[in-house]
Short mmCIF file of C-alpha atoms in Angstrom, two decimals:
data_model
loop_
_atom_site.label_atom_id
_atom_site.label_comp_id
_atom_site.label_asym_id
_atom_site.label_seq_id
_atom_site.Cartn_x
_atom_site.Cartn_y
_atom_site.Cartn_z
CA MET L 173 -96.00 87.71 33.91
CA THR L 174 -92.31 86.42 33.08
CA VAL L 175 -89.41 89.34 33.77
CA ARG L 176 -86.82 89.96 31.73
CA VAL L 177 -83.07 88.69 33.53
CA PRO L 178 -80.75 91.53 32.04
CA ALA L 179 -78.60 90.58 29.14
CA MET L 180 -75.11 91.99 28.26
CA ARG L 181 -76.63 94.52 26.08
CA ASP L 182 -78.70 95.96 28.28
CA VAL L 183 -75.15 96.61 30.40
CA ALA L 184 -74.04 97.77 27.18
CA ARG L 185 -77.28 100.44 26.59
CA LEU L 186 -76.84 102.15 30.10
CA ALA L 187 -72.94 102.74 30.59
CA GLY L 188 -72.98 103.77 26.13
CA VAL L 189 -70.78 101.55 25.84
CA SER L 190 -69.85 98.72 22.94
CA HIS L 191 -71.04 94.94 23.96
CA GLN L 192 -67.48 94.03 23.41
CA THR L 193 -66.75 96.40 25.78
CA VAL L 194 -68.71 95.02 28.25
CA SER L 195 -66.90 91.90 27.40
CA ARG L 196 -63.38 92.32 28.03
CA VAL L 197 -64.47 94.95 31.95
CA LEU L 198 -66.61 91.33 32.19
CA ASN L 199 -63.05 89.37 31.45
CA GLY L 200 -60.43 91.45 33.22
CA HIS L 201 -58.86 92.88 30.01
CA PRO L 202 -56.34 95.98 31.26
CA HIS L 203 -57.11 97.36 28.02
CA VAL L 204 -59.32 99.41 28.71
CA ARG L 205 -59.58 103.19 30.49
CA GLU L 206 -60.68 103.80 34.07
CA GLN L 207 -63.44 105.22 33.41
CA THR L 208 -65.12 103.32 30.98
CA ARG L 209 -64.46 100.44 33.36
CA VAL L 210 -66.54 102.10 36.21
CA ARG L 211 -69.14 103.00 34.11
CA VAL L 212 -69.73 99.73 33.27
CA GLN L 213 -69.29 98.58 36.53
CA ALA L 214 -71.78 100.50 38.11
CA ALA L 215 -74.40 99.56 34.86
CA ILE L 216 -74.13 95.96 36.02
CA ALA L 217 -74.88 96.64 39.64
CA GLU L 218 -77.20 98.77 38.75
CA LEU L 219 -79.29 96.28 36.51
CA HIS L 220 -78.39 92.90 38.74
CA TYR L 221 -76.67 91.31 35.57
CA ARG L 222 -75.26 87.72 35.85
CA PRO L 223 -73.26 86.62 32.55
CA ASN L 224 -74.62 84.66 31.52
CA ARG L 225 -71.75 81.77 31.02
CA ALA L 226 -73.31 78.71 29.28
CA ALA L 227 -74.23 81.25 26.34
CA ARG L 228 -70.61 82.61 26.09
CA ALA L 229 -69.40 79.03 25.97
CA LEU L 230 -71.87 78.10 22.89
CA VAL L 231 -71.23 80.78 21.02
CA THR L 232 -67.46 81.27 21.45
CA GLY L 233 -66.58 77.17 21.67
CA ARG L 234 -65.07 77.80 24.92
CA SER L 235 -66.03 76.97 28.42
CA GLN L 236 -65.34 79.73 30.80
CA VAL L 237 -62.81 77.79 32.59
CA MET L 238 -58.92 77.90 33.36
CA GLY L 239 -57.09 74.64 32.67
CA VAL L 240 -53.89 75.20 34.66
CA VAL L 241 -50.99 72.36 34.59
CA ALA L 242 -49.04 72.40 37.71
CA GLN L 243 -46.97 69.35 39.37
CA ASN L 244 -47.56 67.58 43.05
CA THR L 245 -46.06 70.12 45.18
CA THR L 246 -45.32 71.50 48.27
CA LEU L 247 -42.82 73.49 47.47
CA TYR L 248 -43.78 77.51 48.08
CA GLY L 249 -43.37 79.23 44.76
CA PRO L 250 -45.13 76.98 42.86
CA ALA L 251 -48.03 76.41 45.31
CA SER L 252 -48.22 80.22 45.96
CA LEU L 253 -48.50 80.49 42.26
CA LEU L 254 -51.14 78.29 41.27
CA SER L 255 -53.15 80.10 44.69
CA ALA L 256 -52.29 83.69 43.34
CA PHE L 257 -53.60 82.27 39.26
CA GLU L 258 -56.60 80.74 40.46
CA LEU L 259 -57.85 84.48 42.52
CA VAL L 260 -57.08 86.43 40.06
CA ALA L 261 -59.22 84.09 37.05
CA ALA L 262 -62.10 84.22 39.72
CA GLU L 263 -61.27 87.87 40.23
CA ALA L 264 -62.55 88.07 36.32
CA GLY L 265 -65.29 85.19 36.19
CA PHE L 266 -62.93 82.57 34.89
CA ALA L 267 -63.19 79.10 37.35
CA VAL L 268 -59.55 77.05 36.88
CA SER L 269 -59.33 73.49 36.41
CA VAL L 270 -56.32 72.13 37.74
CA GLY L 271 -54.03 69.38 36.16
CA SER L 272 -51.50 67.92 38.78
CA VAL L 273 -48.76 65.76 37.55
CA ARG L 274 -46.00 63.38 39.78
CA ASN L 275 -43.83 64.78 37.02
CA LEU L 276 -43.53 67.87 34.37
CA ASP L 277 -41.80 65.79 31.66
CA ARG L 278 -43.35 64.89 27.91
CA THR L 279 -45.72 62.89 28.24
CA SER L 280 -47.88 64.01 31.53
CA ILE L 281 -48.07 67.52 30.74
CA ALA L 282 -49.34 66.45 27.27
CA GLU L 283 -51.37 64.26 28.26
CA VAL L 284 -53.24 66.91 30.61
CA VAL L 285 -53.72 70.04 27.88
CA GLU L 286 -55.59 66.94 25.93
CA ARG L 287 -58.19 66.52 29.12
CA HIS L 288 -58.11 70.23 29.32
CA LEU L 289 -58.97 70.65 25.46
CA ALA L 290 -61.38 68.02 26.06
CA HIS L 291 -62.93 69.96 28.10
CA ARG L 292 -63.06 73.21 26.01
CA VAL L 293 -60.72 75.79 28.21
CA ALA L 294 -60.05 79.38 27.49
CA GLY L 295 -56.40 79.03 27.39
CA ILE L 296 -53.61 76.85 29.56
CA VAL L 297 -51.59 77.91 32.50
CA VAL L 298 -47.79 75.95 32.69
CA ILE L 299 -46.57 76.57 35.63
CA ALA L 300 -43.10 75.10 33.98
CA PRO L 301 -39.82 75.64 36.42
CA VAL L 302 -37.72 72.99 35.52
CA GLU L 303 -36.26 71.59 32.66
CA SER L 304 -37.92 68.56 31.47
CA ALA L 305 -41.66 70.91 31.50
CA GLY L 306 -39.62 73.04 28.37
CA GLU L 307 -38.40 70.45 26.65
CA ALA L 308 -42.79 69.03 26.41
CA LEU L 309 -44.19 72.14 25.26
CA GLU L 310 -41.85 72.28 21.93
CA VAL L 311 -44.65 69.09 21.15
CA LEU L 312 -48.31 70.46 22.81
CA PRO L 313 -51.03 71.30 20.19
CA THR L 314 -50.50 74.98 18.47
CA GLY L 315 -52.78 78.15 18.30
CA ILE L 316 -54.17 77.35 21.66
CA PRO L 317 -53.87 80.17 23.82
CA LEU L 318 -51.40 79.03 26.84
CA VAL L 319 -48.89 80.73 29.29
CA THR L 320 -45.90 79.44 30.57
CA VAL L 321 -45.18 80.78 34.12
CA ASP L 322 -41.41 80.63 35.06
CA GLY L 323 -39.92 78.72 32.07
CA ASP L 324 -37.57 78.28 29.64
CA PRO L 325 -36.64 81.90 28.52
CA ARG L 326 -34.90 80.77 25.98
CA ARG L 327 -38.20 78.98 23.89
CA PRO L 328 -40.48 80.96 21.94
CA VAL L 329 -43.67 80.92 23.90
CA PRO L 330 -45.49 82.95 25.88
CA LEU L 331 -44.31 83.67 28.84
CA VAL L 332 -44.67 85.47 32.66
CA THR L 333 -41.69 85.14 35.46
CA VAL L 334 -39.76 86.42 38.59
CA ASP L 335 -36.70 88.15 37.55
CA GLN L 336 -35.32 85.88 39.37
CA VAL L 337 -31.92 87.62 38.46
CA GLU L 338 -32.88 90.53 39.72
CA GLY L 339 -33.50 88.94 42.59
CA ALA L 340 -30.63 87.22 44.07
CA ARG L 341 -28.44 90.35 42.52
CA LEU L 342 -30.31 92.24 45.58
CA ALA L 343 -29.58 90.29 47.91
CA THR L 344 -26.17 89.58 47.90
CA GLN L 345 -25.71 93.22 47.05
CA HIS L 346 -27.25 93.76 50.11
CA LEU L 347 -24.57 91.68 51.97
CA LEU L 348 -21.99 93.21 50.48
CA ASP L 349 -23.10 96.81 51.09
CA ALA L 350 -23.31 95.53 54.80
CA GLY L 351 -19.52 94.95 54.70
CA HIS L 352 -19.47 91.11 53.59
CA GLN L 353 -16.31 90.95 51.30
CA THR L 354 -18.25 88.03 49.93
CA VAL L 355 -21.10 85.69 49.63
CA TRP L 356 -21.36 82.41 49.83
CA HIS L 357 -24.04 80.70 47.99
CA VAL L 358 -26.48 77.51 49.03
CA SER L 359 -28.14 76.81 45.37
CA GLY L 360 -31.86 74.68 44.36
CA PRO L 361 -31.81 72.15 42.08
CA ALA L 362 -29.46 72.47 39.12
CA ASP L 363 -32.60 71.40 36.31
CA TRP L 364 -35.28 74.69 37.85
CA PHE L 365 -34.84 77.50 36.20
CA ASP L 366 -34.90 79.96 39.77
CA SER L 367 -32.58 78.35 40.62
CA ALA L 368 -30.73 78.65 37.65
CA GLY L 369 -31.74 82.23 37.36
CA ARG L 370 -30.21 83.18 41.26
CA ILE L 371 -27.10 81.85 40.70
CA ALA L 372 -26.42 83.88 37.53
CA GLY L 373 -27.44 87.13 39.45
CA TRP L 374 -25.53 86.25 42.73
CA ARG L 375 -22.45 85.70 40.27
CA GLN L 376 -22.91 88.97 39.01
CA ALA L 377 -23.66 90.88 42.00
CA LEU L 378 -20.06 89.74 43.26
CA ARG L 379 -18.24 90.54 39.57
CA ALA L 380 -19.43 93.38 39.70
CA ALA L 381 -18.05 93.79 42.50
CA GLY L 382 -14.60 92.75 42.21
CA ALA L 383 -15.35 90.20 44.69
CA GLU L 384 -14.13 86.44 45.21
CA VAL L 385 -17.04 83.89 43.65
CA PRO L 386 -16.35 81.25 46.39
CA PRO L 387 -17.65 77.49 45.31
CA LEU L 388 -20.95 76.71 44.94
CA ILE L 389 -22.51 74.99 47.29
CA GLN L 390 -25.88 71.77 45.42
CA ALA L 391 -28.78 71.41 47.81
CA ASP L 392 -32.60 70.92 46.58
CA TRP L 393 -34.89 73.37 48.14
CA SER L 394 -35.52 71.29 52.08
CA ALA L 395 -34.14 72.34 55.42
CA GLU L 396 -32.87 69.76 56.01
CA SER L 397 -30.10 70.35 52.63
CA GLY L 398 -30.29 73.88 53.19
CA TYR L 399 -29.04 71.60 56.94
CA ARG L 400 -26.11 69.62 55.80
CA CYS L 401 -25.20 72.82 53.39
CA GLY L 402 -24.46 74.83 56.67
CA GLN L 403 -22.80 72.40 58.42
CA LEU L 404 -20.44 72.54 55.78
CA LEU L 405 -20.43 75.98 55.86
CA ALA L 406 -20.54 76.58 58.91
CA ARG L 407 -16.91 74.33 59.97
CA MET L 408 -15.61 77.67 57.70
CA PRO L 409 -14.52 80.51 59.32
CA ALA L 410 -14.61 82.68 56.69
CA VAL L 411 -17.39 82.69 55.77
CA THR L 412 -19.68 85.70 57.13
CA ALA L 413 -22.46 85.70 54.37
CA ILE L 414 -24.60 83.61 52.63
CA PHE L 415 -27.09 83.52 50.64
CA THR L 416 -29.54 80.61 49.96
CA ALA L 417 -32.10 80.31 47.24
CA ASN L 418 -35.18 79.86 49.37
CA ASP L 419 -36.16 80.20 52.71
CA HIS L 420 -36.38 76.93 53.52
CA LEU L 421 -32.83 76.48 53.23
CA ALA L 422 -31.81 79.62 54.78
CA LEU L 423 -33.94 77.91 58.15
CA GLY L 424 -31.35 74.83 57.99
CA VAL L 425 -28.54 76.50 57.55
CA LEU L 426 -29.21 78.93 60.73
CA ARG L 427 -29.75 75.58 62.59
CA ALA L 428 -26.78 74.62 61.33
CA LEU L 429 -24.96 77.56 62.73
CA HIS L 430 -26.61 77.65 66.01
CA GLU L 431 -25.91 74.09 66.68
CA HIS L 432 -21.98 75.07 65.54
CA GLY L 433 -21.80 79.13 67.82
CA ARG L 434 -21.75 80.87 65.30
CA ARG L 435 -24.26 83.61 65.83
CA VAL L 436 -26.84 84.85 62.99
CA PRO L 437 -25.69 88.13 62.42
CA ASP L 438 -22.78 88.76 65.11
CA ASP L 439 -20.33 86.79 63.23
CA VAL L 440 -22.86 85.43 60.25
CA SER L 441 -25.08 87.21 57.89
CA VAL L 442 -27.70 85.14 55.68
CA VAL L 443 -30.45 86.31 53.49
CA GLY L 444 -33.10 84.25 51.77
CA PHE L 445 -35.50 83.91 48.55
CA ASP L 446 -39.31 83.70 49.17
CA ASP L 447 -40.36 85.51 51.88
CA VAL L 448 -42.27 82.48 52.75
CA PRO L 449 -44.82 83.50 55.81
CA GLU L 450 -43.08 81.91 58.84
CA ALA L 451 -39.89 83.65 57.65
CA ALA L 452 -40.65 86.86 59.78
CA TYR L 453 -40.39 84.75 62.41
CA PHE L 454 -37.11 83.14 61.99
CA ILE L 455 -34.54 83.20 65.06
CA PRO L 456 -33.62 85.74 64.01
CA PRO L 457 -36.15 87.15 61.74
CA LEU L 458 -34.92 86.09 58.14
CA THR L 459 -34.31 89.01 55.02
CA THR L 460 -35.13 87.48 51.94
CA VAL L 461 -36.20 87.99 48.48
CA ARG L 462 -39.89 88.28 47.97
CA PRO L 463 -41.51 87.58 45.05
CA ASP L 464 -44.64 89.25 43.18
CA PHE L 465 -47.04 86.16 42.97
CA ASP L 466 -50.46 88.06 42.56
CA ALA L 467 -48.35 90.69 39.67
CA VAL L 468 -47.44 86.80 38.05
CA ALA L 469 -50.98 85.46 37.86
CA ALA L 470 -51.93 88.93 36.70
CA ALA L 471 -49.98 88.98 34.19
CA SER L 472 -50.47 86.09 33.30
CA LEU L 473 -54.63 85.99 32.76
CA ASP L 474 -54.14 89.20 31.37
CA LEU L 475 -51.76 87.41 28.50
CA LEU L 476 -54.19 84.55 28.01
CA MET L 477 -56.48 87.21 27.66
CA GLU L 478 -55.05 89.36 25.21
CA GLN L 479 -54.34 85.27 23.03
CA ILE L 480 -57.62 85.01 23.42
CA GLU L 481 -59.87 88.10 21.47
CA SER L 482 -56.68 88.64 19.15
CA GLY L 483 -56.08 84.37 18.20
CA SER L 484 -52.32 85.09 18.36
CA ASN L 485 -50.25 83.43 20.54
CA ARG L 486 -46.84 85.86 19.80
CA ALA L 487 -43.73 84.86 22.40
CA LEU L 488 -45.33 88.53 24.81
CA ARG L 489 -43.14 88.64 27.73
CA HIS L 490 -43.62 90.42 30.82
CA THR L 491 -40.79 89.44 33.45
CA ILE L 492 -42.17 90.96 37.28
CA ALA L 493 -38.96 93.09 39.08
CA PRO L 494 -39.13 90.91 43.24
CA THR L 495 -38.27 92.84 46.29
CA LEU L 496 -36.06 92.43 48.87
CA ILE L 497 -37.60 92.50 52.71
CA THR L 498 -34.84 93.61 55.15
CA ARG L 499 -35.29 92.22 59.35
CA ASP L 500 -33.06 91.46 61.97
CA SER L 501 -30.43 88.73 59.64
CA VAL L 502 -27.86 90.91 58.21
CA ALA L 503 -24.80 92.84 60.13
CA ALA L 504 -21.75 93.71 59.57
CA PRO L 505 -19.07 91.19 59.46
CA PRO L 506 -17.18 90.12 62.48
CA SER L 507 -14.12 92.99 62.68
#
């Protein structure tokens, strides 16, 4: 005797909901009441139901795979975003296919998107933190579920991003509240939207406080670049507070200050951005701004699911607030 495998309609009947509601719960749709979600999940567990993804793909014309376009980089922010999205997608029953590119330019992004579409992915996420990626989005096919992460806020595409301006404002204000007259900024690369947002937040906080805005110290994202900038800042006795655009820059600055006999935080206070896992073990432990990558990933999946179910890709936006993590690298300026 053949035992029939439970189907989605069986889950719906046991839970007392519609077929569509079961589908929403399986796909992690946000617009389901918690009581309903619990009832459906209980029915799934009782019946030992497993989604038939192959059948779903035949019906919808799409696979249970989300495509991602990302730069081939070990930088903490983009790598953390990718990892977080893979986890949240798996929890919703989706596999993730990652198309890595050396450069986020128009040709490279278009080629990866075409490969994803050929495999009939359910939706596409483009981690697009640089200006060249923003330009590439203008020539992509229309009508596909697509979300950009940390992309250009000026472009009319669905976007999820960390509030870079607010994060930089929090960092700068924390240094001003400690008593520093002004704050110097070691920025990231000029073509990154993250860098531009952090510069804007730094300047915003200083101007709101009526503080002098020092010249910008331009860098890349590396500790080596932070070290070179720190060599310059360490020779300037008037510098008592530094906000760096990421924690690796802060690490290089800390090394340079140490070599010049400038103690942190006794002589100079330093704040970073990203809260890399090592930040708590710097000497001294680094005060920094923590982006919520998990929340960015979840919001990205929510936007994709909304587009898949509605058939619309309106230019919706989600901005995720970061958190200031205070440690031992900030103190009042020397008297």
